[in-house]
MMTF fields as JSON, N, C-alpha, C and O atoms, coordinates in Angstrom:
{
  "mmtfVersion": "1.0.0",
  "mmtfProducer": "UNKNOWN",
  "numBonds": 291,
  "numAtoms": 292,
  "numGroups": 73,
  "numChains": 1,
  "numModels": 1,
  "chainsPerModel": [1],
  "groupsPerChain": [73],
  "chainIdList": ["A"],
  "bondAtomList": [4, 2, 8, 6, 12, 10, 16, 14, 20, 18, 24, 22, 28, 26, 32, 30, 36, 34, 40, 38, 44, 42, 48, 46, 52, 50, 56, 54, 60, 58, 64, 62, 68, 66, 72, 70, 76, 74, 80, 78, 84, 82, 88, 86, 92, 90, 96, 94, 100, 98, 104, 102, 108, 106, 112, 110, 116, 114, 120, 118, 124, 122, 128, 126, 132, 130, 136, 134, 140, 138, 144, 142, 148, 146, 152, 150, 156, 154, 160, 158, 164, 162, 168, 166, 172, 170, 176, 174, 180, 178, 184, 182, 188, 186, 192, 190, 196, 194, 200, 198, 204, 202, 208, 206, 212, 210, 216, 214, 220, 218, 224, 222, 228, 226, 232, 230, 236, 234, 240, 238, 244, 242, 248, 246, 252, 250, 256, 254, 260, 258, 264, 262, 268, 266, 272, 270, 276, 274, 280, 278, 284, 282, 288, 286],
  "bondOrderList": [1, 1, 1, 1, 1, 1, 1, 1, 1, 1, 1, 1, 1, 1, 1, 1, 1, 1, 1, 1, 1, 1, 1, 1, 1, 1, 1, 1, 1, 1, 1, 1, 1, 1, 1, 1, 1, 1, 1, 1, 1, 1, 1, 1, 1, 1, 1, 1, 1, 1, 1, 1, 1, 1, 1, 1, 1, 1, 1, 1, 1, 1, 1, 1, 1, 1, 1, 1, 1, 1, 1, 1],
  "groupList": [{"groupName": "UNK", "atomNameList": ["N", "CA", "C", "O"], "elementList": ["N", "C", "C", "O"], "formalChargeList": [0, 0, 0, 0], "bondAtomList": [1, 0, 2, 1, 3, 2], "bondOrderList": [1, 1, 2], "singleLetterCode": "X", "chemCompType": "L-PEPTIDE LINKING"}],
  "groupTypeList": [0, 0, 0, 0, 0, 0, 0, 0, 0, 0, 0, 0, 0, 0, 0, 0, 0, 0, 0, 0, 0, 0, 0, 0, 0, 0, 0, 0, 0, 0, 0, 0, 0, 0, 0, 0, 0, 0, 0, 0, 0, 0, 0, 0, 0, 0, 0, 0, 0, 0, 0, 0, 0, 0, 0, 0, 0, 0, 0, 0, 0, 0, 0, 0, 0, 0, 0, 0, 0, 0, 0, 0, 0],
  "groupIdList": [1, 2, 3, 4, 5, 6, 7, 8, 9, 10, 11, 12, 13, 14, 15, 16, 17, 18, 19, 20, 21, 22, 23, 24, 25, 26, 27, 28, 29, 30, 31, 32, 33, 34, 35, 36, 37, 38, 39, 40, 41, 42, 43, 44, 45, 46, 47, 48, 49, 50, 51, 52, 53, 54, 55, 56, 57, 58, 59, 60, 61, 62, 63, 64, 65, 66, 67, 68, 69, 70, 71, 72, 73],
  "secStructList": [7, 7, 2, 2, 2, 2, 2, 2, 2, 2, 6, 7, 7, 7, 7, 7, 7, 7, 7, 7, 7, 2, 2, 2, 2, 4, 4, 4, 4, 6, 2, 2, 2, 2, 2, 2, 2, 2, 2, 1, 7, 1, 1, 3, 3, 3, 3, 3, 7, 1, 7, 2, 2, 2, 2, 2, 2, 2, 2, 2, 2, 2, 2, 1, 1, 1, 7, 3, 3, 3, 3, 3, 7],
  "xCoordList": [46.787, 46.152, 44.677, 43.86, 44.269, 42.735, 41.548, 40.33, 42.585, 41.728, 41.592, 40.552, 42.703, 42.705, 41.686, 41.071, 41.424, 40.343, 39.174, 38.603, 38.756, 37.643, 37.238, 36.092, 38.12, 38.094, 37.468, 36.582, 38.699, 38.741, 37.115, 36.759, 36.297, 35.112, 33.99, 33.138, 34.096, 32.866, 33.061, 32.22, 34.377, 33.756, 34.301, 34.678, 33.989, 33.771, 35.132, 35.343, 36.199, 37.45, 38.42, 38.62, 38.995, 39.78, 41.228, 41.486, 41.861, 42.911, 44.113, 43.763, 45.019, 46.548, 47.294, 47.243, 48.014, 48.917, 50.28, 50.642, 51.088, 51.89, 53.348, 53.46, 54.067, 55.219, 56.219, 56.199, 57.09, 58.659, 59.322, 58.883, 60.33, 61.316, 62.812, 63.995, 62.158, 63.559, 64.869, 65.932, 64.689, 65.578, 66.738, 67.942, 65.762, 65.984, 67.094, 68.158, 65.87, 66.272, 67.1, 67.93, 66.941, 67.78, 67.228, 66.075, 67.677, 67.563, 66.974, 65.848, 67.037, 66.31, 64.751, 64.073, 64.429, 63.147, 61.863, 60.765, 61.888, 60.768, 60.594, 59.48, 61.527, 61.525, 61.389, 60.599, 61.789, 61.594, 60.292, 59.816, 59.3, 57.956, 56.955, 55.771, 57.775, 56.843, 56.8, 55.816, 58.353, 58.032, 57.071, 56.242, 56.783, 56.127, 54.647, 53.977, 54.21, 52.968, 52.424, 51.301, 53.559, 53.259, 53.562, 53.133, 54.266, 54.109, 52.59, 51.979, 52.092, 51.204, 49.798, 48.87, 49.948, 48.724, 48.311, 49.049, 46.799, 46.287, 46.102, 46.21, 45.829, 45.883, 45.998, 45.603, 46.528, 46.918, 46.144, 45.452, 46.38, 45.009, 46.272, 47.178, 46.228, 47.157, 46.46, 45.896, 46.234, 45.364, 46.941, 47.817, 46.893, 48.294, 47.767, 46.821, 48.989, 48.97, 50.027, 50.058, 51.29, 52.097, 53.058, 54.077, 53.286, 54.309, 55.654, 55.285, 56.71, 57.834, 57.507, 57.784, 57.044, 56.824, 56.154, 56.589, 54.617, 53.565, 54.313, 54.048, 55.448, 55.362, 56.291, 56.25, 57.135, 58.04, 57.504, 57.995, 56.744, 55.42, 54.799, 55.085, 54.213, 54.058, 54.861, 54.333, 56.23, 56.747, 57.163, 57.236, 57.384, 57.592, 56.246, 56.337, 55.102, 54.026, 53.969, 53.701, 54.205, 54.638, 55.629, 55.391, 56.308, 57.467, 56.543, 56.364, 56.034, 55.245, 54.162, 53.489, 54.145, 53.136, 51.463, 50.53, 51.408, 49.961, 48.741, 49.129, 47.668, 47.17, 47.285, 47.947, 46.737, 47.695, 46.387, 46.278, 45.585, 44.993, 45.571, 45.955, 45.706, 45.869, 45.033, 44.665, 44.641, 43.633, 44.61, 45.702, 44.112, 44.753, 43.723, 42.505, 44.247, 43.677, 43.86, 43.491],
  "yCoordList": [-5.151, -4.371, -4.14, -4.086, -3.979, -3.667, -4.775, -4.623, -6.233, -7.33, -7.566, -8.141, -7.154, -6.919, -5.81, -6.091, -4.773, -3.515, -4.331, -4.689, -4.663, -5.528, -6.664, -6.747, -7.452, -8.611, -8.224, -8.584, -7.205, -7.395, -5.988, -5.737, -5.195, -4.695, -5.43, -5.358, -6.299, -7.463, -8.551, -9.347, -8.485, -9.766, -9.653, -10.387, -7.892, -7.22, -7.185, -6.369, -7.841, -7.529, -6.17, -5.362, -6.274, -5.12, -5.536, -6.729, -4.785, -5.093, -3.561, -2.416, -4.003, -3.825, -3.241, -4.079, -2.222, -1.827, -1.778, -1.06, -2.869, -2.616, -2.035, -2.747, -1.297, -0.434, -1.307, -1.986, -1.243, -1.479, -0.102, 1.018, -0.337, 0.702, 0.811, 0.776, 0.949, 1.074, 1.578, 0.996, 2.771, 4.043, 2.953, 2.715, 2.53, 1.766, 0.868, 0.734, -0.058, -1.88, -2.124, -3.032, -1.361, -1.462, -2.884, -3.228, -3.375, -4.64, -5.126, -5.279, -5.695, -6.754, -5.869, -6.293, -4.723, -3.938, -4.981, -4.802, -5.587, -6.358, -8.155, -8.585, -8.716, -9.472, -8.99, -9.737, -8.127, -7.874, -7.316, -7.176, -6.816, -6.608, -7.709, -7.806, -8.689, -10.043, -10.609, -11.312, -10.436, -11.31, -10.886, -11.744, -9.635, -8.65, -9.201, -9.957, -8.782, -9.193, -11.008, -11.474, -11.562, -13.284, -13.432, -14.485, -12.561, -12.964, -12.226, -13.04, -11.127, -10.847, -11.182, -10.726, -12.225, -12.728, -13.94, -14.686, -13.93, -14.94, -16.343, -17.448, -16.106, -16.822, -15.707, -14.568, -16.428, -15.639, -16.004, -17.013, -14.702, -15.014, -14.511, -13.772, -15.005, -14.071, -13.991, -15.064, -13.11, -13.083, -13.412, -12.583, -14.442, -14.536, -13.998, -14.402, -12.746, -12.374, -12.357, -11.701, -13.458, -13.702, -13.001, -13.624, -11.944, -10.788, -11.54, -12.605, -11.418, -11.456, -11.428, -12.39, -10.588, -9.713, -10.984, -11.721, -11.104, -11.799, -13.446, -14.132, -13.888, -14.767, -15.478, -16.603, -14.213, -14.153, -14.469, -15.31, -13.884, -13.598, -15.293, -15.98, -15.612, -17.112, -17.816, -18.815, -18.053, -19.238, -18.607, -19.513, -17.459, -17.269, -17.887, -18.997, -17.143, -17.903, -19.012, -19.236, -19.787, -21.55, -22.017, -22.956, -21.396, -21.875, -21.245, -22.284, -20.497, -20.607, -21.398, -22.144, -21.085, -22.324, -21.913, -22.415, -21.066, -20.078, -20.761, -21.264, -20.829, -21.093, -20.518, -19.481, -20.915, -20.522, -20.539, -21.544, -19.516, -19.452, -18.718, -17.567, -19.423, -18.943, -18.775, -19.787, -17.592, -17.274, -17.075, -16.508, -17.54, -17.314, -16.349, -16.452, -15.591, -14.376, -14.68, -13.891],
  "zCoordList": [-37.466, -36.428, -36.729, -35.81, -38.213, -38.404, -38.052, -37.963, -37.849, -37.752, -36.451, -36.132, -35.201, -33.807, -34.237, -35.265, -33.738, -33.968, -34.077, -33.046, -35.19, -35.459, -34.504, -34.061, -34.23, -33.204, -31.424, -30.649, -31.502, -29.982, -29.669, -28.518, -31.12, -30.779, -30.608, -29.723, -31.751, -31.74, -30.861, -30.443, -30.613, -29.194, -27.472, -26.559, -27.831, -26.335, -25.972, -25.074, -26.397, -25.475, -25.524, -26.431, -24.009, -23.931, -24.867, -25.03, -25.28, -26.378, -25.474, -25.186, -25.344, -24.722, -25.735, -26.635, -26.161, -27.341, -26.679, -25.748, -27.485, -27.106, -28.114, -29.112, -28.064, -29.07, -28.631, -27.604, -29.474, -29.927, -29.329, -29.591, -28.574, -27.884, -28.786, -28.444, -30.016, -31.127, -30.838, -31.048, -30.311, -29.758, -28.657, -28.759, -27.716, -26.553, -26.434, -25.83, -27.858, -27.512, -28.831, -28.8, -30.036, -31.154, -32.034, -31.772, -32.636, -33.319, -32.551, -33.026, -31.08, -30.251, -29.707, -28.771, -30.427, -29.583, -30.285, -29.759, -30.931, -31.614, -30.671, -30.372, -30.445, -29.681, -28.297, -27.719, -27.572, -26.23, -26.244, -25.117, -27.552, -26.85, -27.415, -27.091, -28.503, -28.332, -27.305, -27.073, -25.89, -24.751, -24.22, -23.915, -23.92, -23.175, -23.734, -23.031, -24.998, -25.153, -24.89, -24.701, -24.972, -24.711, -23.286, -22.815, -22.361, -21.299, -20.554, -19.861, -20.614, -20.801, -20.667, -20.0, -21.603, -22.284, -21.349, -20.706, -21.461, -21.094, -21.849, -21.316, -23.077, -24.602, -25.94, -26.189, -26.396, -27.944, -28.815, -28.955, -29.663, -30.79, -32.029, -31.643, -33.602, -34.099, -35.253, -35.465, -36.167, -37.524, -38.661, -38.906, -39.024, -39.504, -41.151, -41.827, -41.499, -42.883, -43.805, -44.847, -43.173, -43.971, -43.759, -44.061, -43.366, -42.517, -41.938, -41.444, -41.848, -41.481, -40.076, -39.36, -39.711, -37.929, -37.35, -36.465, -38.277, -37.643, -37.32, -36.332, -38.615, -38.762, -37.371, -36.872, -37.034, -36.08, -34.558, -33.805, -34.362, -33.461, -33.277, -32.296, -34.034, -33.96, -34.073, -34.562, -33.895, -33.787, -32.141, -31.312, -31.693, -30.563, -29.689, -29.162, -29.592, -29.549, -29.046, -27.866, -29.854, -30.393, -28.83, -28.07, -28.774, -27.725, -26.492, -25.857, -25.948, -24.999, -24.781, -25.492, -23.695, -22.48, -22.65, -22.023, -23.48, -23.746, -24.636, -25.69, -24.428, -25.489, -26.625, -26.577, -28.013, -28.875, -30.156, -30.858, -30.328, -32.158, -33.168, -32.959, -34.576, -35.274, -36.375, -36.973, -36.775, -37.976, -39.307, -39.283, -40.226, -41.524, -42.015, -41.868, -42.494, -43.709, -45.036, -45.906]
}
């Protein structure tokens, strides 16, 4: 999130937060708000840091029709 913060100040963009509905969605609340943020999106940007989450996140990513960057840290 600190590298979104950084990103989306210096290069003017508006940045979207989106939460996990744990309570809600249970086990599946992490995938139902990667759809949300990849359907969403116009193109994806991901600062990849090796994370389980992040790593999850990009292969979902990956299977959409979106453009698609990935930054390594």
């Amino acid at each position: 999130d600190k590298y979104v913060d950084i990103f989306s100040v210096t290069a003017n963009i508006d940045k979207q937060i989106y939460y996990c509905d744990w309570k809600n969605n249970g086990k599946d609340a992490l995938k139902i708000r990667n759809d949300k943020v990849i359907n969403d999106a116009d193109a994806i940007i991901v600062f990849e840091d090796g994370t389980r989450d992040t790593n999850f996140f990009i292969e979902m990513s990956k299977n959409s029709s979106k453009p698609l960057r990935i930054v390594k840290l």
